[in-house]
Coordinates of C-alpha atoms in Angstrom, one line a residue:
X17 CA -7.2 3.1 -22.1
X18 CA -5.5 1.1 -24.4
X19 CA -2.4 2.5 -26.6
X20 CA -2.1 1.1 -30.2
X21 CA 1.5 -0.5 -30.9
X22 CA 3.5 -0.9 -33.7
X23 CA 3.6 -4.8 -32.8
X24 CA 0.4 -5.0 -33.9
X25 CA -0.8 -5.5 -30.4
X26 CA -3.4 -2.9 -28.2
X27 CA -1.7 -2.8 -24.8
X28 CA -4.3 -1.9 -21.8
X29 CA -2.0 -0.7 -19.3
X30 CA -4.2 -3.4 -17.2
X31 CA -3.7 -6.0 -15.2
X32 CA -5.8 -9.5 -15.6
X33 CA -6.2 -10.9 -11.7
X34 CA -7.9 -14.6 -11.5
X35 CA -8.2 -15.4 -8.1
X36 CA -9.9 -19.0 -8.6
X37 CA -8.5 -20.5 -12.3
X38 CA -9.4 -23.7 -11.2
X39 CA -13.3 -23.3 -10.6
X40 CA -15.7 -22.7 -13.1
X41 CA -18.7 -20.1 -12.8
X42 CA -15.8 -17.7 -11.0
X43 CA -14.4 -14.8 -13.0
X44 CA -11.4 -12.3 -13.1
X45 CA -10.9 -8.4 -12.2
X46 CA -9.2 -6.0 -14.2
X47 CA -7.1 -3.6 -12.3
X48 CA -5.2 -0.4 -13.4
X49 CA -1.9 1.0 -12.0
X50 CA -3.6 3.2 -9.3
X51 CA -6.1 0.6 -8.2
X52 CA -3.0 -1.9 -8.2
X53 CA -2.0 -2.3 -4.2
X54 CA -5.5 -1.5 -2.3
X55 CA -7.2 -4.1 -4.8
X56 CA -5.3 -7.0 -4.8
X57 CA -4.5 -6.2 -1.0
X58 CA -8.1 -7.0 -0.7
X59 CA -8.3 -9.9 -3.1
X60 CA -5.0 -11.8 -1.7
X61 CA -3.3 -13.1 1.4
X62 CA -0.6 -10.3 2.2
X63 CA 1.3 -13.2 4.2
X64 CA 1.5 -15.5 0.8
X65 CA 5.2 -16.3 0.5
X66 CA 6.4 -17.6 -2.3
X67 CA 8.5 -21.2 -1.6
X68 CA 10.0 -21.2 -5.2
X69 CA 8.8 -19.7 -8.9
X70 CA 9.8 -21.5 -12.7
X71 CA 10.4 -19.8 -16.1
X72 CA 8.0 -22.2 -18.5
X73 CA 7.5 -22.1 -22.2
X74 CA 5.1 -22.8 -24.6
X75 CA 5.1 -21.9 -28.5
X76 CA 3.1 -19.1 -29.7
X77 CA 1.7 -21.3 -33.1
X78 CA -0.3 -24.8 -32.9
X79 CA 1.8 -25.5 -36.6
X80 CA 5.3 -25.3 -35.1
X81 CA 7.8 -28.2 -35.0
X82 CA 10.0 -26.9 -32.1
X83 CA 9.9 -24.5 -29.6
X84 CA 13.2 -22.7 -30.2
X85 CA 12.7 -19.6 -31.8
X86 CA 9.1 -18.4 -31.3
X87 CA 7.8 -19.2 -28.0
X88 CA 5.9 -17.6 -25.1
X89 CA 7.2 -17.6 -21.7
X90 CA 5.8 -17.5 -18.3
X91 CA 6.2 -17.8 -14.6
X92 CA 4.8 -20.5 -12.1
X93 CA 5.2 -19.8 -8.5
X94 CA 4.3 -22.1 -5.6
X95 CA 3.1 -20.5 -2.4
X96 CA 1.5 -22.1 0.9
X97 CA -1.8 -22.3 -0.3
X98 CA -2.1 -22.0 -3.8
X99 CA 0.0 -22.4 -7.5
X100 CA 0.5 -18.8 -9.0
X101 CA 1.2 -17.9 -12.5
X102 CA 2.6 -14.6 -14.1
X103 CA 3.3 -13.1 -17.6
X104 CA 2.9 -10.0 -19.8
X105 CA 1.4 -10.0 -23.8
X106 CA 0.8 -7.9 -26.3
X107 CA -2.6 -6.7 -24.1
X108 CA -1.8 -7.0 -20.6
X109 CA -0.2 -8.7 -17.4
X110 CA -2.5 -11.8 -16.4
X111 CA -1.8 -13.2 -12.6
X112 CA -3.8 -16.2 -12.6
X113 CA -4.2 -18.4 -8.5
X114 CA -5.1 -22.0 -8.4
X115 CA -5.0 -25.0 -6.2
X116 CA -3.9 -26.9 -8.8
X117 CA -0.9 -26.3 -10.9
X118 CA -2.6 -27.5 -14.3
X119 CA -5.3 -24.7 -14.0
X120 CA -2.1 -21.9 -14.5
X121 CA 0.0 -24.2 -16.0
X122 CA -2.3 -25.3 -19.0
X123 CA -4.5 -22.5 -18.7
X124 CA -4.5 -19.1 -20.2
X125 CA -7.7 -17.2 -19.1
X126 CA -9.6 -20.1 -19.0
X127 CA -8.6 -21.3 -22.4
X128 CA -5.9 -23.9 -22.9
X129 CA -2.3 -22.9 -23.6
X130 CA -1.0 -23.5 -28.0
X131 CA 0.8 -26.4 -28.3
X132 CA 2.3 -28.0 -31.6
X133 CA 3.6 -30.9 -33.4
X134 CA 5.2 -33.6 -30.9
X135 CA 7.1 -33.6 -27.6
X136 CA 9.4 -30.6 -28.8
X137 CA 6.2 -28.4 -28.8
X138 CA 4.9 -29.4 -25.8
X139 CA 4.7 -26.8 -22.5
X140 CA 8.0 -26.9 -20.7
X141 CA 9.9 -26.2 -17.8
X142 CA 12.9 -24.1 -18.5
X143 CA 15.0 -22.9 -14.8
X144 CA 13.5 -22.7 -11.3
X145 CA 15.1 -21.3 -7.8
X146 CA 16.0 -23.1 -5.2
X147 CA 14.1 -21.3 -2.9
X148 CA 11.8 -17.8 -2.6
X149 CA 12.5 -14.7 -0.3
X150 CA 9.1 -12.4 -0.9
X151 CA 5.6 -12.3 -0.7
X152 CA 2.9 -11.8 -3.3
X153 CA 2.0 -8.9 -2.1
X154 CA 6.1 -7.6 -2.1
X155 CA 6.1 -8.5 -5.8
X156 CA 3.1 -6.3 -6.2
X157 CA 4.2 -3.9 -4.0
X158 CA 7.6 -3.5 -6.9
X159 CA 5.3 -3.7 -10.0
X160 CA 3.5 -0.6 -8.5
X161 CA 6.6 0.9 -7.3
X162 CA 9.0 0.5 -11.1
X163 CA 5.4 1.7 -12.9
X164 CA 5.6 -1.9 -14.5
X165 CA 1.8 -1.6 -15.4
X166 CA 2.5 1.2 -17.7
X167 CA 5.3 0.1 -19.0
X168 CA 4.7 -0.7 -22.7
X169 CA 5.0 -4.0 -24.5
X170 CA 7.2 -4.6 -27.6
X171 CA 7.9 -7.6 -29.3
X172 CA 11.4 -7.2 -29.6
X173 CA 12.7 -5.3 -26.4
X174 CA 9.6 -5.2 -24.2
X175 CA 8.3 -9.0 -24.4
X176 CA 7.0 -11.4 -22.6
X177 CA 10.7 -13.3 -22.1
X178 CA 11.9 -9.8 -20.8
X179 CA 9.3 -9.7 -18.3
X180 CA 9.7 -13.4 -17.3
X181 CA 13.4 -12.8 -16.6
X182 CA 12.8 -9.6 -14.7
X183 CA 10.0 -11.2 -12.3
X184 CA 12.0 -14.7 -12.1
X185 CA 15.5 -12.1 -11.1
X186 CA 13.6 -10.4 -8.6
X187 CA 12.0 -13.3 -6.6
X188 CA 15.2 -15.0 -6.7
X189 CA 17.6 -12.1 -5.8
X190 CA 17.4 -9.0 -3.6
X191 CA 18.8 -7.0 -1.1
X192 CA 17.7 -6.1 2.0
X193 CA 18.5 -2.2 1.6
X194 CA 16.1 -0.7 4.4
X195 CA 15.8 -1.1 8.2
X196 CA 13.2 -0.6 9.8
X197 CA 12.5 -0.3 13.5
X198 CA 8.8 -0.5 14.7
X199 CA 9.3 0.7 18.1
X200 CA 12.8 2.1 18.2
X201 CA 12.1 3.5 22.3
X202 CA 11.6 0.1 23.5
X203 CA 14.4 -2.0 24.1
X204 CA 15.4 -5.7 25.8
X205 CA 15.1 -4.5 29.2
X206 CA 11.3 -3.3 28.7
X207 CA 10.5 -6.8 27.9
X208 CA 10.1 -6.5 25.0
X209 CA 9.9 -9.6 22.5
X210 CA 12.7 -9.7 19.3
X211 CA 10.4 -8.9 17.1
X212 CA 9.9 -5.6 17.7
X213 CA 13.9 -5.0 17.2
X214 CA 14.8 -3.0 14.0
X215 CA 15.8 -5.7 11.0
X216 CA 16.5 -5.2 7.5
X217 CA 14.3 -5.7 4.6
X218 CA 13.8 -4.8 1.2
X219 CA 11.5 -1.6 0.0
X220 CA 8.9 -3.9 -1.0
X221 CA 8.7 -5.6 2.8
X222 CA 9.1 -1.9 4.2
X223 CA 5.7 -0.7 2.3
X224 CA 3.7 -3.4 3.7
X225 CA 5.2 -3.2 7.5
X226 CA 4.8 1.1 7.6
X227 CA 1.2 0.2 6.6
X228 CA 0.9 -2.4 9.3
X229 CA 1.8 0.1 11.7
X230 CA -0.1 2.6 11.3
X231 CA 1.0 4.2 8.7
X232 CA -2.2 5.6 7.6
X233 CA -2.4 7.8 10.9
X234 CA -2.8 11.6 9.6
X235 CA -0.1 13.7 10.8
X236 CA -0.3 16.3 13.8
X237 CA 2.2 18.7 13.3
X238 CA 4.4 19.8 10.3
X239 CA 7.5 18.2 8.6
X240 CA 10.9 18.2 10.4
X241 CA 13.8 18.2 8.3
X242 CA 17.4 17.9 9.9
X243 CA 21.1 18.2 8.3
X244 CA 24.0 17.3 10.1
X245 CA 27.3 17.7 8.5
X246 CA 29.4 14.8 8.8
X247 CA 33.9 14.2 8.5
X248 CA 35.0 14.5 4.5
X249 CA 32.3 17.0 3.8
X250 CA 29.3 14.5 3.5
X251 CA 25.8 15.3 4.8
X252 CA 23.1 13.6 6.5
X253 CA 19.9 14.1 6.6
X254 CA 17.0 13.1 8.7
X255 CA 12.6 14.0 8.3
X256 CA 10.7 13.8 11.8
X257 CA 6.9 13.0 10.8
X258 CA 4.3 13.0 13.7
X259 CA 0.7 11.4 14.2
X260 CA -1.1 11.1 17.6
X261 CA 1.4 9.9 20.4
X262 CA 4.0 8.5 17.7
X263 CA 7.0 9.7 15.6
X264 CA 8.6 8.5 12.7
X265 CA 11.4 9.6 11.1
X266 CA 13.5 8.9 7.5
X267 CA 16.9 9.2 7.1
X268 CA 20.0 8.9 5.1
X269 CA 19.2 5.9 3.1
X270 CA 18.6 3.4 4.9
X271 CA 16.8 4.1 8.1
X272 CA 12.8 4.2 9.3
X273 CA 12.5 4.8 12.5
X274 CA 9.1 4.4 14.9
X275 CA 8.5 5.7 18.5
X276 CA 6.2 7.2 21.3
X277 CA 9.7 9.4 22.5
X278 CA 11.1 12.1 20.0
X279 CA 13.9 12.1 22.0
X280 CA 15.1 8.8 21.0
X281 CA 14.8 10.0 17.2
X282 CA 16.6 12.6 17.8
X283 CA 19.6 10.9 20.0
X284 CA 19.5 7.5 18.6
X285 CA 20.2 5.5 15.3
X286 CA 19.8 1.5 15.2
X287 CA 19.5 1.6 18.9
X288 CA 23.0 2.8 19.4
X289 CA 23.8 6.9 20.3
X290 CA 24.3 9.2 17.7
X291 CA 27.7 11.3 17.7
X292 CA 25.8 14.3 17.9
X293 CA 22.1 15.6 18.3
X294 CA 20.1 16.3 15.4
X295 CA 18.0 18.6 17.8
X296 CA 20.5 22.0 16.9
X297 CA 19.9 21.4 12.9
X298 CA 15.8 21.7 12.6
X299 CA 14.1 23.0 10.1
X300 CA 10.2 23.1 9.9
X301 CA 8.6 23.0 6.1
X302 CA 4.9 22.7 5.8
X303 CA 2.9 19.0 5.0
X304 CA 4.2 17.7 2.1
X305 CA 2.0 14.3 2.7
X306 CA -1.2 13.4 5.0
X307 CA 0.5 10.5 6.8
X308 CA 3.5 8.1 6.7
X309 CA 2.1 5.4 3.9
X310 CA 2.1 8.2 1.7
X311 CA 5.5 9.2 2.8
X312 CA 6.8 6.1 1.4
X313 CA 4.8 5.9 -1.7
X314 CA 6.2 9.2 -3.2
X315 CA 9.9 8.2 -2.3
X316 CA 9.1 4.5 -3.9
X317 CA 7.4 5.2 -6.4
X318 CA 9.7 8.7 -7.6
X319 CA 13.3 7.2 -6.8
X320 CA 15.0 6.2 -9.6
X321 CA 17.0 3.2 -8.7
X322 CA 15.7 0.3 -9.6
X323 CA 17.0 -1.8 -7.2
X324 CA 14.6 0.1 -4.5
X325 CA 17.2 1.8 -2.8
X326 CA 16.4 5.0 -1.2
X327 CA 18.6 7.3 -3.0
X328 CA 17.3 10.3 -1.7
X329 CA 14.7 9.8 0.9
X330 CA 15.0 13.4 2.3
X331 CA 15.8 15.3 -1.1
X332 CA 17.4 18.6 0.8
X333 CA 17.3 20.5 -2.3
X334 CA 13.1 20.1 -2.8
X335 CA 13.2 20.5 1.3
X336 CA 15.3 24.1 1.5
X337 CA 13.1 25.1 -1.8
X338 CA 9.7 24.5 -0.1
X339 CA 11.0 25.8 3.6
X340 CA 12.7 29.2 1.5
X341 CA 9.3 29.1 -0.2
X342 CA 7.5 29.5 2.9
X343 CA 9.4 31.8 4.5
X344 CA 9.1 33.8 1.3
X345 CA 5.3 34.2 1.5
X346 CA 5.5 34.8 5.8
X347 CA 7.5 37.9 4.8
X348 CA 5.0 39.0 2.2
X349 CA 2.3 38.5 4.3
X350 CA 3.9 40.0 6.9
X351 CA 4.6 43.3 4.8
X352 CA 0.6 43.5 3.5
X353 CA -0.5 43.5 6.8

């Protein structure tokens, strides 16, 4: 639905995906903010990492002398396979995939790019990294999670060079803020290979590797919430989520854990013995989510930090409300019968 803006521009809230810019007789899909992960997982290669990505120009009037005041700008990336390009306008985000570079490049939806007067109008190359650390799929992965669909444009502190500079920031500086260990119950001696061994990664990585692990196994049995009180009057918390034959669990802000054992969960913490048990601080709430993707989709998508940190990934406060909450309306049912 598009929103009228003062700019002058209608801004869809959509985003343009051309999967073959280079070949004619092929077309684009539009795709809204809810459809944004499941389509494009279906439309890309989630493996697709990008080797490097460049800020370009290009000037927004064929009549202009010089490109130095009002210009457009854009992203190329390079991946294994194909030439990307990225970029937000006064209607929507486009994400346009070629095999050749000049089909992004020179291209805007199929139509060539403005160019003016001479070689200071001419599309241009302004910064590159040296090198890339995400995926595709991790960079859609933080436009879904930061609601950057249905963020709005402006021409003055929404623009295109805003959104350039946030992409072209994020694919060439992160931090790997969560860990995540697949199979936390296995270790060296069950020969088992490296990979398996927790590693750190960023949110955006940790969406895609929960999925690929079954994270869309519908939970058993209901929530487990843990506190344990820790020196200098600091708590830590800890959620216990459990499918058919596995547990996962969520804790402080930093740590996914996945095994067959609760035990290990429950005793263990990057592989190494906790100082105490969780097992004397349970408390059981009711299902909050179906299964673990959506787990990690409500604490991505609701946390607040930008950088993709989990803040909060077991919020005690909406945790004690709901368990209070339940036990509330045991007792009333208990008194009407």
């Amino acid at each position: 639905m598009s929103r009228s803006r003062s700019t002058g521009g209608d801004y869809t809230c959509q985003l343009y995906f051309d999967p073959r810019a280079d070949e004619s007789g092929t077309g684009g899909y539009w795709i809204t903010d809810e459809e944004l992960r499941q389509k494009l997982a279906n439309l890309i290669d989630a493996n697709e990492k990008i080797q490097k990505a460049s800020v370009y120009s290009n000037p927004l009037h064929s009549w202009q002398l010089t490109n130095a005041k009002s210009y457009h700008e854009f992203l190329i990336m390079k991946t294994n396979n194909w030439w990307w390009s990225i970029e937000k306008n006064s209607e929507c985000i486009t994400i346009q995939r070629s095999k050749k570079l000049e089909s992004v490049r020179d291209m805007y939806q199929r139509k060539k790019r403005t160019t003016g007067f001479g070689p200071l109008t001419k599309i241009r190359k302004n910064e590159t990294t040296k090198d890339g650390n995400i995926t595709i799929n991790e960079l859609i992965n933080y436009f879904w999670r930061t609601d950057i669909l249905n963020k709005d444009y402006h021409v003055v502190n929404a623009n295109c060079k805003d959104f350039a500079a946030m992409v072209f920031n994020r694919i060439k500086s992160f931090e790997c803020r969560v860990y995540f260990d697949e199979a936390a119950d296995q270790h060296d001696n069950d020969n088992i290979a490296d990979s398996t061994s927790g590693f750190h990664m960023t949110v955006d990585k940790a969406l895609d590797e929960v999925r690929r692990c079954g994270g869309s196994e519908p939970f058993t049995k209901n929530l487990e919430c843990y506190t344990l009180r820790l020196p200098f009057r600091q708590y830590f918390y800890s959620q216990l989520c459990a499918t058919e034959g596995t547990y996962w669990s969520l804790e402080g802000t930093l740590f996914i854990h996945r095994a067959k054992n609760k035990d290990v969960l429950l005793n263990e913490c990057q592989r190494h013995p906790r100082c105490t048990s969780l097992k004397d601080s349970k408390m059981v709430v009711s299902f909050l989510w179906n299964d673990m993707n959506k787990v990690m989709e409500y604490f991505c998508k609701n946390q607040k930090n930008k950088n993709g940190i989990f803040l909060n990934v077991v919020d005690i406060n909406v945790i004690s409300s709901l368990y209070n909450k339940s036990k509330r309306k045991s007792r009333r049912e208990t008194v009407d019968v």
